[in-house]
Coordinates of N, CA and C in Angstrom, one line a residue:
Chain A
K343 N 45.5 -121.8 -17.0 CA 46.0 -122.4 -18.2 C 45.7 -121.5 -19.4
A344 N 46.8 -121.1 -20.1 CA 46.6 -120.2 -21.2 C 45.8 -120.8 -22.3
G345 N 45.0 -120.0 -23.0 CA 44.2 -120.5 -24.1 C 45.0 -120.5 -25.4
V346 N 44.3 -120.6 -26.5 CA 44.9 -120.6 -27.8 C 45.3 -119.2 -28.2
T347 N 46.5 -119.0 -28.5 CA 47.0 -117.6 -28.8 C 47.3 -117.4 -30.3
Q348 N 46.7 -116.4 -30.9 CA 46.9 -116.2 -32.3 C 47.6 -114.8 -32.4
T349 N 48.6 -114.7 -33.2 CA 49.3 -113.4 -33.5 C 49.5 -113.3 -34.9
P350 N 49.4 -112.0 -35.4 CA 48.9 -110.9 -34.7 C 47.4 -110.9 -34.7
R351 N 46.8 -110.0 -33.9 CA 45.3 -109.9 -33.9 C 44.8 -109.2 -35.1
Y352 N 45.5 -108.2 -35.6 CA 45.1 -107.5 -36.8 C 46.2 -107.4 -37.8
L353 N 45.9 -107.4 -39.0 CA 46.9 -107.3 -40.1 C 46.4 -106.7 -41.3
I354 N 47.1 -105.7 -41.9 CA 46.7 -105.1 -43.1 C 47.8 -105.4 -44.1
K355 N 47.4 -105.9 -45.3 CA 48.4 -106.3 -46.3 C 47.9 -105.7 -47.7
T356 N 48.8 -105.7 -48.6 CA 48.5 -105.2 -49.9 C 48.3 -106.4 -50.9
R357 N 47.5 -106.3 -51.8 CA 47.3 -107.4 -52.8 C 48.7 -107.8 -53.4
G358 N 48.9 -109.1 -53.6 CA 50.1 -109.6 -54.1 C 51.2 -109.9 -53.1
Q359 N 51.0 -109.4 -51.9 CA 52.0 -109.7 -50.8 C 51.7 -111.1 -50.2
Q360 N 52.5 -111.5 -49.4 CA 52.3 -112.8 -48.7 C 52.2 -112.5 -47.2
V361 N 51.6 -113.4 -46.4 CA 51.4 -113.2 -45.0 C 51.6 -114.5 -44.2
T362 N 52.1 -114.4 -43.0 CA 52.2 -115.6 -42.2 C 51.5 -115.3 -40.8
L363 N 50.6 -116.2 -40.5 CA 49.8 -116.1 -39.2 C 50.3 -117.2 -38.3
S364 N 50.3 -116.9 -37.0 CA 50.8 -117.8 -36.0 C 49.8 -118.2 -35.0
C365 N 49.9 -119.5 -34.6 CA 49.0 -120.0 -33.6 C 49.7 -120.8 -32.6
S366 N 49.6 -120.5 -31.3 CA 50.2 -121.3 -30.2 C 49.0 -122.0 -29.5
P367 N 49.0 -123.3 -29.6 CA 47.9 -124.1 -29.0 C 48.0 -124.1 -27.4
I368 N 47.0 -124.6 -26.8 CA 47.0 -124.8 -25.4 C 48.1 -125.8 -25.1
S369 N 48.8 -125.6 -24.0 CA 49.9 -126.5 -23.6 C 49.4 -128.0 -23.5
G370 N 50.1 -128.9 -24.2 CA 49.7 -130.3 -24.2 C 48.9 -130.7 -25.4
H371 N 48.3 -129.7 -26.1 CA 47.5 -130.0 -27.3 C 48.4 -130.3 -28.5
R372 N 48.1 -131.3 -29.2 CA 49.0 -131.7 -30.3 C 48.3 -131.5 -31.7
S373 N 47.0 -131.2 -31.7 CA 46.3 -131.0 -32.9 C 45.9 -129.5 -33.1
V374 N 46.2 -129.0 -34.3 CA 45.8 -127.6 -34.6 C 45.0 -127.6 -35.9
S375 N 43.9 -126.9 -35.9 CA 43.2 -126.7 -37.1 C 43.0 -125.2 -37.4
W376 N 42.8 -124.9 -38.7 CA 42.6 -123.5 -39.1 C 41.3 -123.4 -39.9
Y377 N 40.6 -122.3 -39.6 CA 39.4 -122.0 -40.3 C 39.4 -120.5 -40.8
Q378 N 38.8 -120.3 -41.9 CA 38.6 -119.0 -42.5 C 37.2 -118.5 -42.3
Q379 N 36.9 -117.3 -41.7 CA 35.6 -116.9 -41.5 C 35.4 -115.6 -42.3
T380 N 34.4 -115.6 -43.2 CA 34.1 -114.4 -44.0 C 32.6 -114.2 -44.0
P381 N 32.1 -113.0 -44.2 CA 30.6 -112.8 -44.2 C 29.9 -113.6 -45.3
G382 N 30.6 -113.7 -46.4 CA 29.9 -114.4 -47.5 C 29.9 -115.9 -47.5
Q383 N 31.0 -116.5 -47.1 CA 31.2 -117.9 -47.1 C 31.1 -118.5 -45.7
G384 N 31.1 -117.7 -44.7 CA 31.0 -118.3 -43.3 C 32.3 -118.9 -42.9
L385 N 32.2 -120.0 -42.1 CA 33.4 -120.6 -41.6 C 33.7 -121.8 -42.4
Q386 N 35.0 -121.8 -42.9 CA 35.4 -122.8 -43.8 C 36.7 -123.4 -43.3
F387 N 36.8 -124.7 -43.4 CA 38.0 -125.5 -42.9 C 39.1 -125.3 -43.9
L388 N 40.3 -125.0 -43.3 CA 41.5 -124.8 -44.1 C 42.3 -126.1 -44.1
F389 N 42.9 -126.4 -42.9 CA 43.6 -127.6 -42.7 C 43.8 -128.0 -41.2
E390 N 44.2 -129.2 -41.0 CA 44.4 -129.7 -39.7 C 45.8 -130.4 -39.6
Y391 N 46.5 -130.1 -38.5 CA 47.8 -130.7 -38.3 C 47.8 -131.5 -37.0
F392 N 48.4 -132.6 -37.0 CA 48.6 -133.4 -35.8 C 50.0 -133.9 -35.7
S393 N 50.7 -133.6 -34.7 CA 52.1 -134.1 -34.6 C 52.9 -133.8 -35.8
E394 N 52.8 -132.6 -36.3 CA 53.6 -132.0 -37.4 C 53.2 -132.6 -38.8
T395 N 52.1 -133.3 -38.8 CA 51.7 -133.9 -40.1 C 50.3 -133.3 -40.5
Q396 N 50.2 -132.9 -41.7 CA 48.9 -132.4 -42.2 C 48.0 -133.6 -42.4
R397 N 46.9 -133.7 -41.7 CA 46.0 -134.8 -41.7 C 44.8 -134.6 -42.7
N398 N 44.5 -133.3 -42.9 CA 43.3 -133.0 -43.7 C 43.4 -131.6 -44.2
K399 N 42.9 -131.4 -45.4 CA 43.0 -130.1 -46.0 C 41.6 -129.8 -46.7
G400 N 41.2 -128.5 -46.5 CA 40.0 -128.1 -47.1 C 40.2 -127.7 -48.5
N401 N 39.1 -127.2 -49.1 CA 39.1 -126.8 -50.5 C 39.6 -125.4 -50.8
F402 N 40.8 -125.2 -50.6 CA 41.4 -123.9 -50.8 C 42.6 -124.0 -51.8
P403 N 42.8 -122.9 -52.5 CA 43.9 -123.0 -53.5 C 45.3 -123.2 -52.8
G404 N 46.3 -123.6 -53.6 CA 47.6 -123.8 -53.1 C 48.3 -122.6 -52.5
R405 N 47.7 -121.4 -52.7 CA 48.3 -120.2 -52.1 C 48.2 -120.3 -50.6
F406 N 47.3 -121.1 -50.1 CA 47.2 -121.3 -48.6 C 48.0 -122.6 -48.2
S407 N 48.9 -122.4 -47.3 CA 49.7 -123.5 -46.8 C 49.9 -123.3 -45.3
G408 N 50.3 -124.4 -44.7 CA 50.5 -124.3 -43.3 C 51.6 -125.3 -42.9
R409 N 52.0 -125.2 -41.6 CA 52.9 -126.2 -41.1 C 52.7 -126.2 -39.5
Q410 N 53.2 -127.3 -38.9 CA 53.2 -127.4 -37.5 C 54.6 -127.8 -37.0
F411 N 55.1 -127.1 -36.0 CA 56.4 -127.4 -35.5 C 56.4 -128.4 -34.4
S412 N 57.5 -128.9 -33.9 CA 57.6 -129.9 -32.9 C 57.0 -129.5 -31.6
N413 N 56.9 -128.2 -31.3 CA 56.3 -127.8 -30.1 C 54.8 -127.6 -30.3
S414 N 54.2 -128.0 -31.4 CA 52.8 -128.0 -31.7 C 52.4 -126.6 -32.2
R415 N 53.2 -125.6 -32.1 CA 52.8 -124.3 -32.7 C 52.6 -124.4 -34.2
S416 N 51.7 -123.6 -34.7 CA 51.4 -123.8 -36.1 C 51.5 -122.4 -36.8
E417 N 51.8 -122.4 -38.0 CA 51.7 -121.2 -38.9 C 51.0 -121.5 -40.1
M418 N 50.3 -120.5 -40.6 CA 49.7 -120.6 -41.9 C 50.2 -119.5 -42.8
N419 N 50.4 -119.7 -44.0 CA 50.9 -118.8 -45.0 C 49.9 -118.6 -46.1
V420 N 49.8 -117.4 -46.5 CA 49.0 -117.1 -47.7 C 49.9 -116.3 -48.7
S421 N 50.1 -116.8 -49.8 CA 50.9 -116.1 -50.8 C 50.1 -115.4 -51.8
T422 N 50.6 -114.4 -52.5 CA 50.0 -113.6 -53.5 C 48.5 -113.3 -53.1
L423 N 48.5 -112.5 -52.1 CA 47.2 -112.1 -51.5 C 46.2 -111.5 -52.5
E424 N 44.9 -111.9 -52.3 CA 43.9 -111.3 -53.1 C 42.9 -110.6 -52.1
L425 N 42.1 -109.7 -52.7 CA 41.1 -109.0 -51.9 C 40.2 -109.9 -51.1
G426 N 39.9 -111.0 -51.8 CA 38.9 -112.0 -51.2 C 39.5 -112.8 -50.1
D427 N 40.8 -112.6 -49.8 CA 41.4 -113.3 -48.7 C 41.2 -112.6 -47.4
S428 N 40.6 -111.4 -47.5 CA 40.3 -110.6 -46.3 C 39.3 -111.4 -45.4
A429 N 39.6 -111.7 -44.2 CA 38.8 -112.6 -43.4 C 39.4 -112.6 -42.0
L430 N 38.6 -113.3 -41.1 CA 39.1 -113.6 -39.8 C 39.6 -115.1 -39.9
Y431 N 40.8 -115.3 -39.5 CA 41.4 -116.6 -39.5 C 41.5 -117.1 -38.1
L432 N 40.8 -118.2 -37.9 CA 40.7 -118.8 -36.6 C 41.5 -120.1 -36.5
C433 N 42.2 -120.2 -35.4 CA 43.0 -121.4 -35.1 C 42.3 -122.1 -33.9
A434 N 42.3 -123.4 -33.9 CA 41.7 -124.2 -32.8 C 42.7 -125.3 -32.5
S435 N 42.8 -125.6 -31.2 CA 43.6 -126.7 -30.8 C 42.9 -127.8 -30.0
S436 N 43.4 -129.0 -30.0 CA 42.8 -130.1 -29.3 C 43.9 -131.1 -28.9
F437 N 43.7 -131.8 -27.8 CA 44.7 -132.7 -27.3 C 44.9 -133.8 -28.3
G438 N 43.8 -134.4 -28.9 CA 44.0 -135.5 -29.8 C 43.5 -135.1 -31.2
A439 N 43.7 -136.0 -32.1 CA 43.2 -135.8 -33.5 C 41.7 -136.2 -33.6
G440 N 40.9 -135.3 -34.0 CA 39.5 -135.7 -34.1 C 38.6 -134.7 -33.3
V441 N 37.5 -134.3 -33.8 CA 36.7 -133.3 -33.1 C 36.1 -133.8 -31.8
N442 N 36.0 -135.1 -31.6 CA 35.5 -135.6 -30.4 C 36.3 -135.3 -29.2
Y443 N 37.6 -134.9 -29.4 CA 38.4 -134.5 -28.3 C 38.1 -133.1 -27.8
G444 N 37.4 -132.4 -28.6 CA 37.0 -131.0 -28.2 C 38.0 -130.0 -28.6
Y445 N 37.7 -129.1 -29.5 CA 38.5 -128.0 -29.9 C 38.3 -126.7 -29.2
T446 N 39.4 -126.0 -28.9 CA 39.3 -124.7 -28.3 C 39.8 -123.7 -29.3
F447 N 39.0 -122.7 -29.6 CA 39.4 -121.7 -30.6 C 40.1 -120.5 -30.0
G448 N 41.0 -119.9 -30.8 CA 41.6 -118.7 -30.4 C 40.7 -117.5 -30.8
S449 N 41.1 -116.3 -30.6 CA 40.3 -115.1 -30.9 C 40.5 -114.7 -32.4
G450 N 41.4 -115.3 -33.0 CA 41.6 -115.1 -34.5 C 42.5 -113.9 -34.8
T451 N 42.9 -114.0 -36.1 CA 43.7 -112.9 -36.7 C 42.8 -112.3 -37.8
R452 N 42.6 -111.0 -37.7 CA 41.7 -110.4 -38.8 C 42.7 -109.8 -39.8
L453 N 42.6 -110.4 -41.0 CA 43.4 -110.0 -42.1 C 42.6 -109.1 -43.1
T454 N 43.1 -108.0 -43.4 CA 42.5 -107.1 -44.4 C 43.5 -106.9 -45.5
V455 N 43.0 -107.2 -46.7 CA 43.9 -107.0 -47.9 C 43.3 -105.8 -48.7
V456 N 44.2 -104.9 -49.0 CA 43.8 -103.7 -49.6 C 44.5 -103.5 -51.0
Chain B
A706 N 30.7 -134.5 -48.2 CA 30.8 -133.4 -47.4 C 29.4 -133.1 -46.7
Q707 N 29.4 -132.6 -45.6 CA 28.2 -132.2 -44.9 C 27.7 -130.9 -45.3
S708 N 26.4 -130.7 -45.1 CA 25.7 -129.5 -45.3 C 24.9 -129.1 -44.1
V709 N 25.2 -128.0 -43.5 CA 24.5 -127.6 -42.3 C 23.7 -126.3 -42.6
T710 N 22.4 -126.4 -42.2 CA 21.5 -125.3 -42.5 C 21.0 -124.7 -41.2
Q711 N 21.2 -123.4 -41.0 CA 20.6 -122.7 -39.9 C 19.6 -121.8 -40.6
L712 N 18.3 -122.1 -40.3 CA 17.2 -121.5 -41.1 C 17.0 -120.0 -40.8
D713 N 17.4 -119.6 -39.6 CA 17.2 -118.2 -39.3 C 18.5 -117.4 -39.2
S714 N 18.7 -116.4 -40.0 CA 19.9 -115.7 -39.9 C 19.9 -114.7 -38.7
Q715 N 18.7 -114.2 -38.4 CA 18.6 -113.2 -37.3 C 17.4 -113.6 -36.5
V716 N 17.5 -113.6 -35.2 CA 16.4 -113.9 -34.3 C 16.4 -112.8 -33.2
P717 N 15.4 -111.9 -33.2 CA 15.3 -111.0 -32.1 C 14.3 -111.5 -31.1
V718 N 14.6 -111.4 -29.8 CA 13.7 -111.9 -28.8 C 13.8 -111.0 -27.6
F719 N 12.7 -110.9 -26.9 CA 12.6 -110.1 -25.7 C 13.3 -110.8 -24.5
E720 N 13.9 -110.0 -23.6 CA 14.5 -110.6 -22.4 C 13.5 -111.4 -21.6
E721 N 14.0 -112.5 -21.1 CA 13.2 -113.5 -20.3 C 12.2 -114.3 -21.2
A722 N 12.2 -114.1 -22.5 CA 11.4 -115.0 -23.3 C 12.1 -116.2 -23.8
P723 N 11.4 -117.2 -24.2 CA 12.2 -118.4 -24.7 C 12.6 -118.2 -26.1
V724 N 13.6 -119.0 -26.5 CA 14.1 -118.9 -27.9 C 14.5 -120.3 -28.4
E725 N 14.4 -120.5 -29.7 CA 14.8 -121.7 -30.3 C 15.6 -121.3 -31.6
L726 N 16.8 -121.8 -31.7 CA 17.6 -121.6 -32.9 C 17.7 -122.9 -33.6
R727 N 17.3 -122.9 -34.9 CA 17.2 -124.2 -35.6 C 18.4 -124.6 -36.4
C728 N 18.7 -125.8 -36.4 CA 19.9 -126.4 -37.2 C 19.5 -127.7 -37.8
N729 N 19.7 -127.9 -39.0 CA 19.5 -129.1 -39.7 C 20.8 -129.5 -40.5
Y730 N 21.1 -130.8 -40.6 CA 22.2 -131.2 -41.3 C 21.9 -132.2 -42.3
S731 N 22.8 -132.5 -43.2 CA 22.4 -133.3 -44.4 C 22.7 -134.8 -44.2
S732 N 23.7 -135.2 -43.5 CA 24.2 -136.6 -43.6 C 23.3 -137.6 -42.9
S733 N 23.3 -138.8 -43.4 CA 22.7 -139.9 -42.7 C 23.6 -140.8 -42.0
V734 N 24.9 -140.5 -42.1 CA 25.9 -141.3 -41.3 C 26.0 -140.7 -39.9
S735 N 26.7 -141.5 -39.1 CA 26.8 -141.1 -37.7 C 27.6 -139.8 -37.6
V736 N 27.2 -138.9 -36.8 CA 27.8 -137.6 -36.7 C 27.9 -137.1 -35.3
Y737 N 28.8 -136.2 -35.1 CA 28.9 -135.4 -33.8 C 28.3 -134.0 -34.1
L738 N 27.7 -133.5 -33.1 CA 27.0 -132.2 -33.3 C 27.4 -131.2 -32.2
F739 N 27.5 -129.9 -32.6 CA 28.0 -128.9 -31.7 C 27.3 -127.6 -31.9
W740 N 27.2 -126.8 -30.9 CA 26.8 -125.4 -31.0 C 27.9 -124.6 -30.4
Y741 N 28.3 -123.6 -31.2 CA 29.4 -122.6 -30.7 C 28.7 -121.2 -30.7
V742 N 29.3 -120.4 -29.8 CA 28.8 -119.0 -29.7 C 30.0 -118.1 -29.9
Q743 N 29.7 -117.0 -30.6 CA 30.8 -116.0 -30.9 C 30.3 -114.7 -30.5
Y744 N 31.1 -114.0 -29.6 CA 30.8 -112.7 -29.2 C 31.6 -111.7 -30.1
P745 N 31.3 -110.5 -30.3 CA 32.0 -109.6 -31.2 C 33.5 -109.6 -30.9
N746 N 34.2 -109.7 -32.0 CA 35.7 -109.6 -32.0 C 36.3 -110.7 -31.2
Q747 N 35.6 -111.8 -31.1 CA 36.2 -112.9 -30.3 C 36.1 -114.2 -31.2
G748 N 36.8 -115.2 -30.7 CA 36.7 -116.5 -31.4 C 35.5 -117.3 -31.0
L749 N 35.4 -118.5 -31.3 CA 34.3 -119.4 -31.0 C 34.4 -120.0 -29.7
Q750 N 33.3 -120.1 -28.9 CA 33.3 -120.8 -27.6 C 32.3 -121.9 -27.7
L751 N 32.7 -123.1 -27.3 CA 31.8 -124.2 -27.3 C 30.7 -124.1 -26.3
L752 N 29.5 -124.2 -26.8 CA 28.3 -124.1 -25.9 C 27.9 -125.5 -25.4
L753 N 27.8 -126.4 -26.3 CA 27.4 -127.8 -26.0 C 27.7 -128.7 -27.2
K754 N 27.7 -130.0 -26.9 CA 28.0 -130.9 -27.9 C 27.3 -132.3 -27.7
Y755 N 27.0 -132.9 -28.8 CA 26.5 -134.3 -28.7 C 27.5 -135.2 -29.4
L756 N 27.9 -136.2 -28.7 CA 28.8 -137.2 -29.2 C 28.1 -138.6 -29.3
S757 N 27.5 -138.9 -28.2 CA 26.7 -140.2 -28.1 C 25.9 -140.1 -26.8
G758 N 25.1 -141.1 -26.6 CA 24.3 -141.2 -25.4 C 23.0 -140.5 -25.5
S759 N 22.7 -139.8 -24.4 CA 21.4 -139.1 -24.3 C 21.3 -138.0 -25.4
T760 N 20.2 -138.0 -26.0 CA 20.0 -137.1 -27.2 C 19.8 -135.7 -26.7
L761 N 19.5 -135.4 -25.4 CA 19.3 -134.1 -24.9 C 20.6 -133.7 -24.2
V762 N 21.2 -132.6 -24.6 CA 22.5 -132.1 -24.0 C 22.2 -130.7 -23.5
E763 N 22.9 -130.4 -22.4 CA 22.7 -129.1 -21.8 C 24.1 -128.4 -21.6
S764 N 24.0 -127.1 -21.5 CA 25.2 -126.3 -21.2 C 25.0 -125.7 -19.8
I765 N 26.1 -125.1 -19.3 CA 26.1 -124.6 -17.9 C 25.3 -123.3 -17.8
N766 N 25.0 -122.7 -18.9 CA 24.3 -121.4 -18.8 C 22.9 -121.5 -19.3
G767 N 22.3 -122.7 -19.2 CA 20.9 -122.8 -19.4 C 20.4 -123.2 -20.8
F768 N 21.3 -123.3 -21.8 CA 20.9 -123.7 -23.1 C 20.9 -125.3 -23.1
E769 N 20.0 -125.7 -24.0 CA 20.0 -127.2 -24.3 C 19.7 -127.4 -25.8
A770 N 20.1 -128.6 -26.2 CA 19.9 -129.0 -27.6 C 19.5 -130.4 -27.6
E771 N 18.7 -130.8 -28.6 CA 18.2 -132.2 -28.7 C 18.6 -132.7 -30.1
F772 N 19.3 -133.9 -30.1 CA 19.6 -134.5 -31.3 C 18.4 -135.3 -31.8
N773 N 18.0 -135.1 -33.0 CA 16.9 -135.8 -33.6 C 17.4 -136.5 -34.8
K774 N 17.6 -137.7 -34.8 CA 18.3 -138.4 -35.9 C 17.3 -138.5 -37.1
S775 N 16.1 -138.8 -36.8 CA 15.1 -139.0 -37.9 C 14.9 -137.7 -38.7
Q776 N 15.0 -136.6 -38.0 CA 14.8 -135.3 -38.7 C 16.1 -134.6 -39.0
T777 N 17.2 -135.3 -38.7 CA 18.6 -134.7 -38.8 C 18.6 -133.3 -38.4
S778 N 18.2 -133.1 -37.1 CA 18.2 -131.7 -36.5 C 18.9 -131.7 -35.2
F779 N 19.3 -130.5 -34.8 CA 20.0 -130.3 -33.5 C 19.7 -128.9 -33.1
H780 N 18.4 -128.6 -32.8 CA 17.9 -127.3 -32.4 C 18.4 -126.9 -31.0
L781 N 18.7 -125.6 -30.9 CA 19.2 -125.1 -29.6 C 18.1 -124.3 -29.0
R782 N 17.9 -124.5 -27.7 CA 16.8 -123.8 -27.0 C 17.2 -123.2 -25.7
K783 N 16.5 -122.2 -25.2 CA 16.7 -121.7 -23.9 C 15.4 -121.1 -23.4
P784 N 15.0 -121.5 -22.2 CA 13.6 -121.1 -21.8 C 13.5 -119.7 -21.4
S785 N 14.6 -119.0 -21.1 CA 14.5 -117.6 -20.7 C 15.9 -116.9 -21.0
V786 N 15.9 -116.0 -22.0 CA 17.1 -115.5 -22.4 C 17.5 -114.2 -21.6
H787 N 18.8 -113.9 -21.6 CA 19.3 -112.7 -20.9 C 19.9 -111.8 -21.9
I788 N 20.1 -110.6 -21.6 CA 20.8 -109.6 -22.5 C 22.2 -110.2 -22.9
S789 N 22.8 -110.8 -21.9 CA 24.2 -111.3 -22.2 C 24.2 -112.5 -23.2
D790 N 23.1 -113.0 -23.6 CA 23.0 -114.1 -24.6 C 23.1 -113.5 -26.0
T791 N 23.1 -112.2 -26.2 CA 23.2 -111.6 -27.5 C 24.5 -111.9 -28.1
A792 N 24.5 -112.6 -29.2 CA 25.7 -113.1 -29.8 C 25.4 -113.8 -31.1
E793 N 26.4 -114.3 -31.8 CA 26.2 -115.1 -33.0 C 26.4 -116.6 -32.6
Y794 N 25.4 -117.4 -33.1 CA 25.5 -118.8 -32.7 C 25.7 -119.7 -34.0
F795 N 26.6 -120.6 -33.9 CA 26.9 -121.5 -35.0 C 26.7 -122.9 -34.6
C796 N 26.0 -123.6 -35.5 CA 25.8 -125.0 -35.4 C 26.9 -125.7 -36.3
A797 N 27.5 -126.8 -35.8 CA 28.6 -127.4 -36.5 C 28.4 -129.0 -36.4
V798 N 28.8 -129.6 -37.5 CA 28.6 -131.0 -37.6 C 30.0 -131.6 -38.0
S799 N 30.2 -132.8 -37.5 CA 31.4 -133.6 -38.0 C 31.0 -135.0 -38.1
E800 N 31.5 -135.7 -39.1 CA 31.3 -137.1 -39.2 C 32.2 -137.7 -38.1
N801 N 31.7 -138.8 -37.4 CA 32.4 -139.2 -36.3 C 33.7 -140.0 -36.6
T802 N 34.0 -140.1 -37.9 CA 35.3 -140.6 -38.2 C 36.1 -139.4 -38.8
G803 N 35.6 -138.2 -38.7 CA 36.3 -137.1 -39.3 C 37.0 -136.2 -38.3
N804 N 37.7 -135.2 -38.9 CA 38.5 -134.3 -38.0 C 38.3 -132.9 -38.5
Q805 N 37.1 -132.6 -39.0 CA 36.8 -131.2 -39.3 C 35.4 -130.9 -39.1
F806 N 35.1 -129.6 -38.8 CA 33.8 -129.2 -38.6 C 33.2 -128.6 -39.9
Y807 N 31.9 -128.9 -40.1 CA 31.2 -128.2 -41.1 C 30.2 -127.3 -40.4
F808 N 30.4 -126.0 -40.6 CA 29.6 -125.0 -39.9 C 28.4 -124.5 -40.7
G809 N 27.3 -124.2 -40.0 CA 26.2 -123.4 -40.6 C 26.6 -122.0 -40.7
T810 N 25.7 -121.2 -41.3 CA 26.0 -119.8 -41.6 C 25.8 -118.9 -40.4
G811 N 25.3 -119.4 -39.3 CA 25.2 -118.6 -38.1 C 23.8 -118.0 -38.0
T812 N 23.4 -117.8 -36.7 CA 22.2 -117.1 -36.3 C 22.6 -116.0 -35.4
S813 N 22.2 -114.8 -35.7 CA 22.5 -113.7 -34.8 C 21.3 -113.5 -33.9
L814 N 21.6 -113.8 -32.6 CA 20.5 -113.7 -31.6 C 20.7 -112.3 -30.9
T815 N 19.6 -111.5 -30.9 CA 19.6 -110.2 -30.3 C 18.5 -110.3 -29.2
V816 N 18.9 -110.0 -28.0 CA 18.0 -110.0 -26.9 C 17.6 -108.6 -26.6
I817 N 16.3 -108.3 -26.7 CA 15.8 -106.9 -26.5 C 15.4 -106.7 -25.1
P818 N 15.8 -105.6 -24.4 CA 15.5 -105.3 -23.0 C 14.0 -105.0 -22.9

C-alpha cells in the first residue's frame, strides 16, 4: 500500500513568486491535512480538507490556500513568497475526519525561499 | 487552543540506558495524545497514541507512555535505548472533538554508543 506522496521533495523559489505543493493521500483516505515545520515555530497546522471541503484552518495569512480534488489529492498554494515561508511542508492523510482515525504523514516538501 | 510543552529540547543518553521524554499539555478538556518520531529528512511516524481506555500505551519497538490526567502529562519512556532510537520526538495533543494536532517543540534524542 503506497504511503502519502508529496511532490516535489525540494523546491527553491524567489521572494514574490508563488508555489504549489501537491499531496497524494493513501488510497481510500478522504481527509488531508497540511502542516508547516520550521526551526523557530515548530509544527503548525495549516488546514484540513475532507471530501473536498475545508473543515478547519490554522492561523496563517490568506497567502496560504489549499484545495482538495474529488480523488482526495490535495494542493496547497503560497502566493507572494516571503523568506519566512522557507519550511518543510508536511501533508497527512486519514480515512476519516478527525485525528482519532489516525493520520499518516508524508516525507514533506522542503521549500526554500531566496 | 492547546499548548504542549516538551521540557527537554535535547536528551543525550548512553546505549542500553533508560530514557524519559517529558510532555505536558494545557487543556483540562478531554484530549487525544500522541507521540510521533521524525528521522532526518523524513516525515513524522506515529509511535503511539492514547484515545481512551488504559492510561498506559505501548509501541511495538519498546516505547511506552502514560496518560496522567491530573498532571496533564504524557511522558514517553523506554527502559533500554538503541542507537537506532536517535531521532526527534514530538508530543501532540488534539481535543477529542477536534481535527488538528497541537505539537510540542520536539525533543532531540541522541543515543551515545
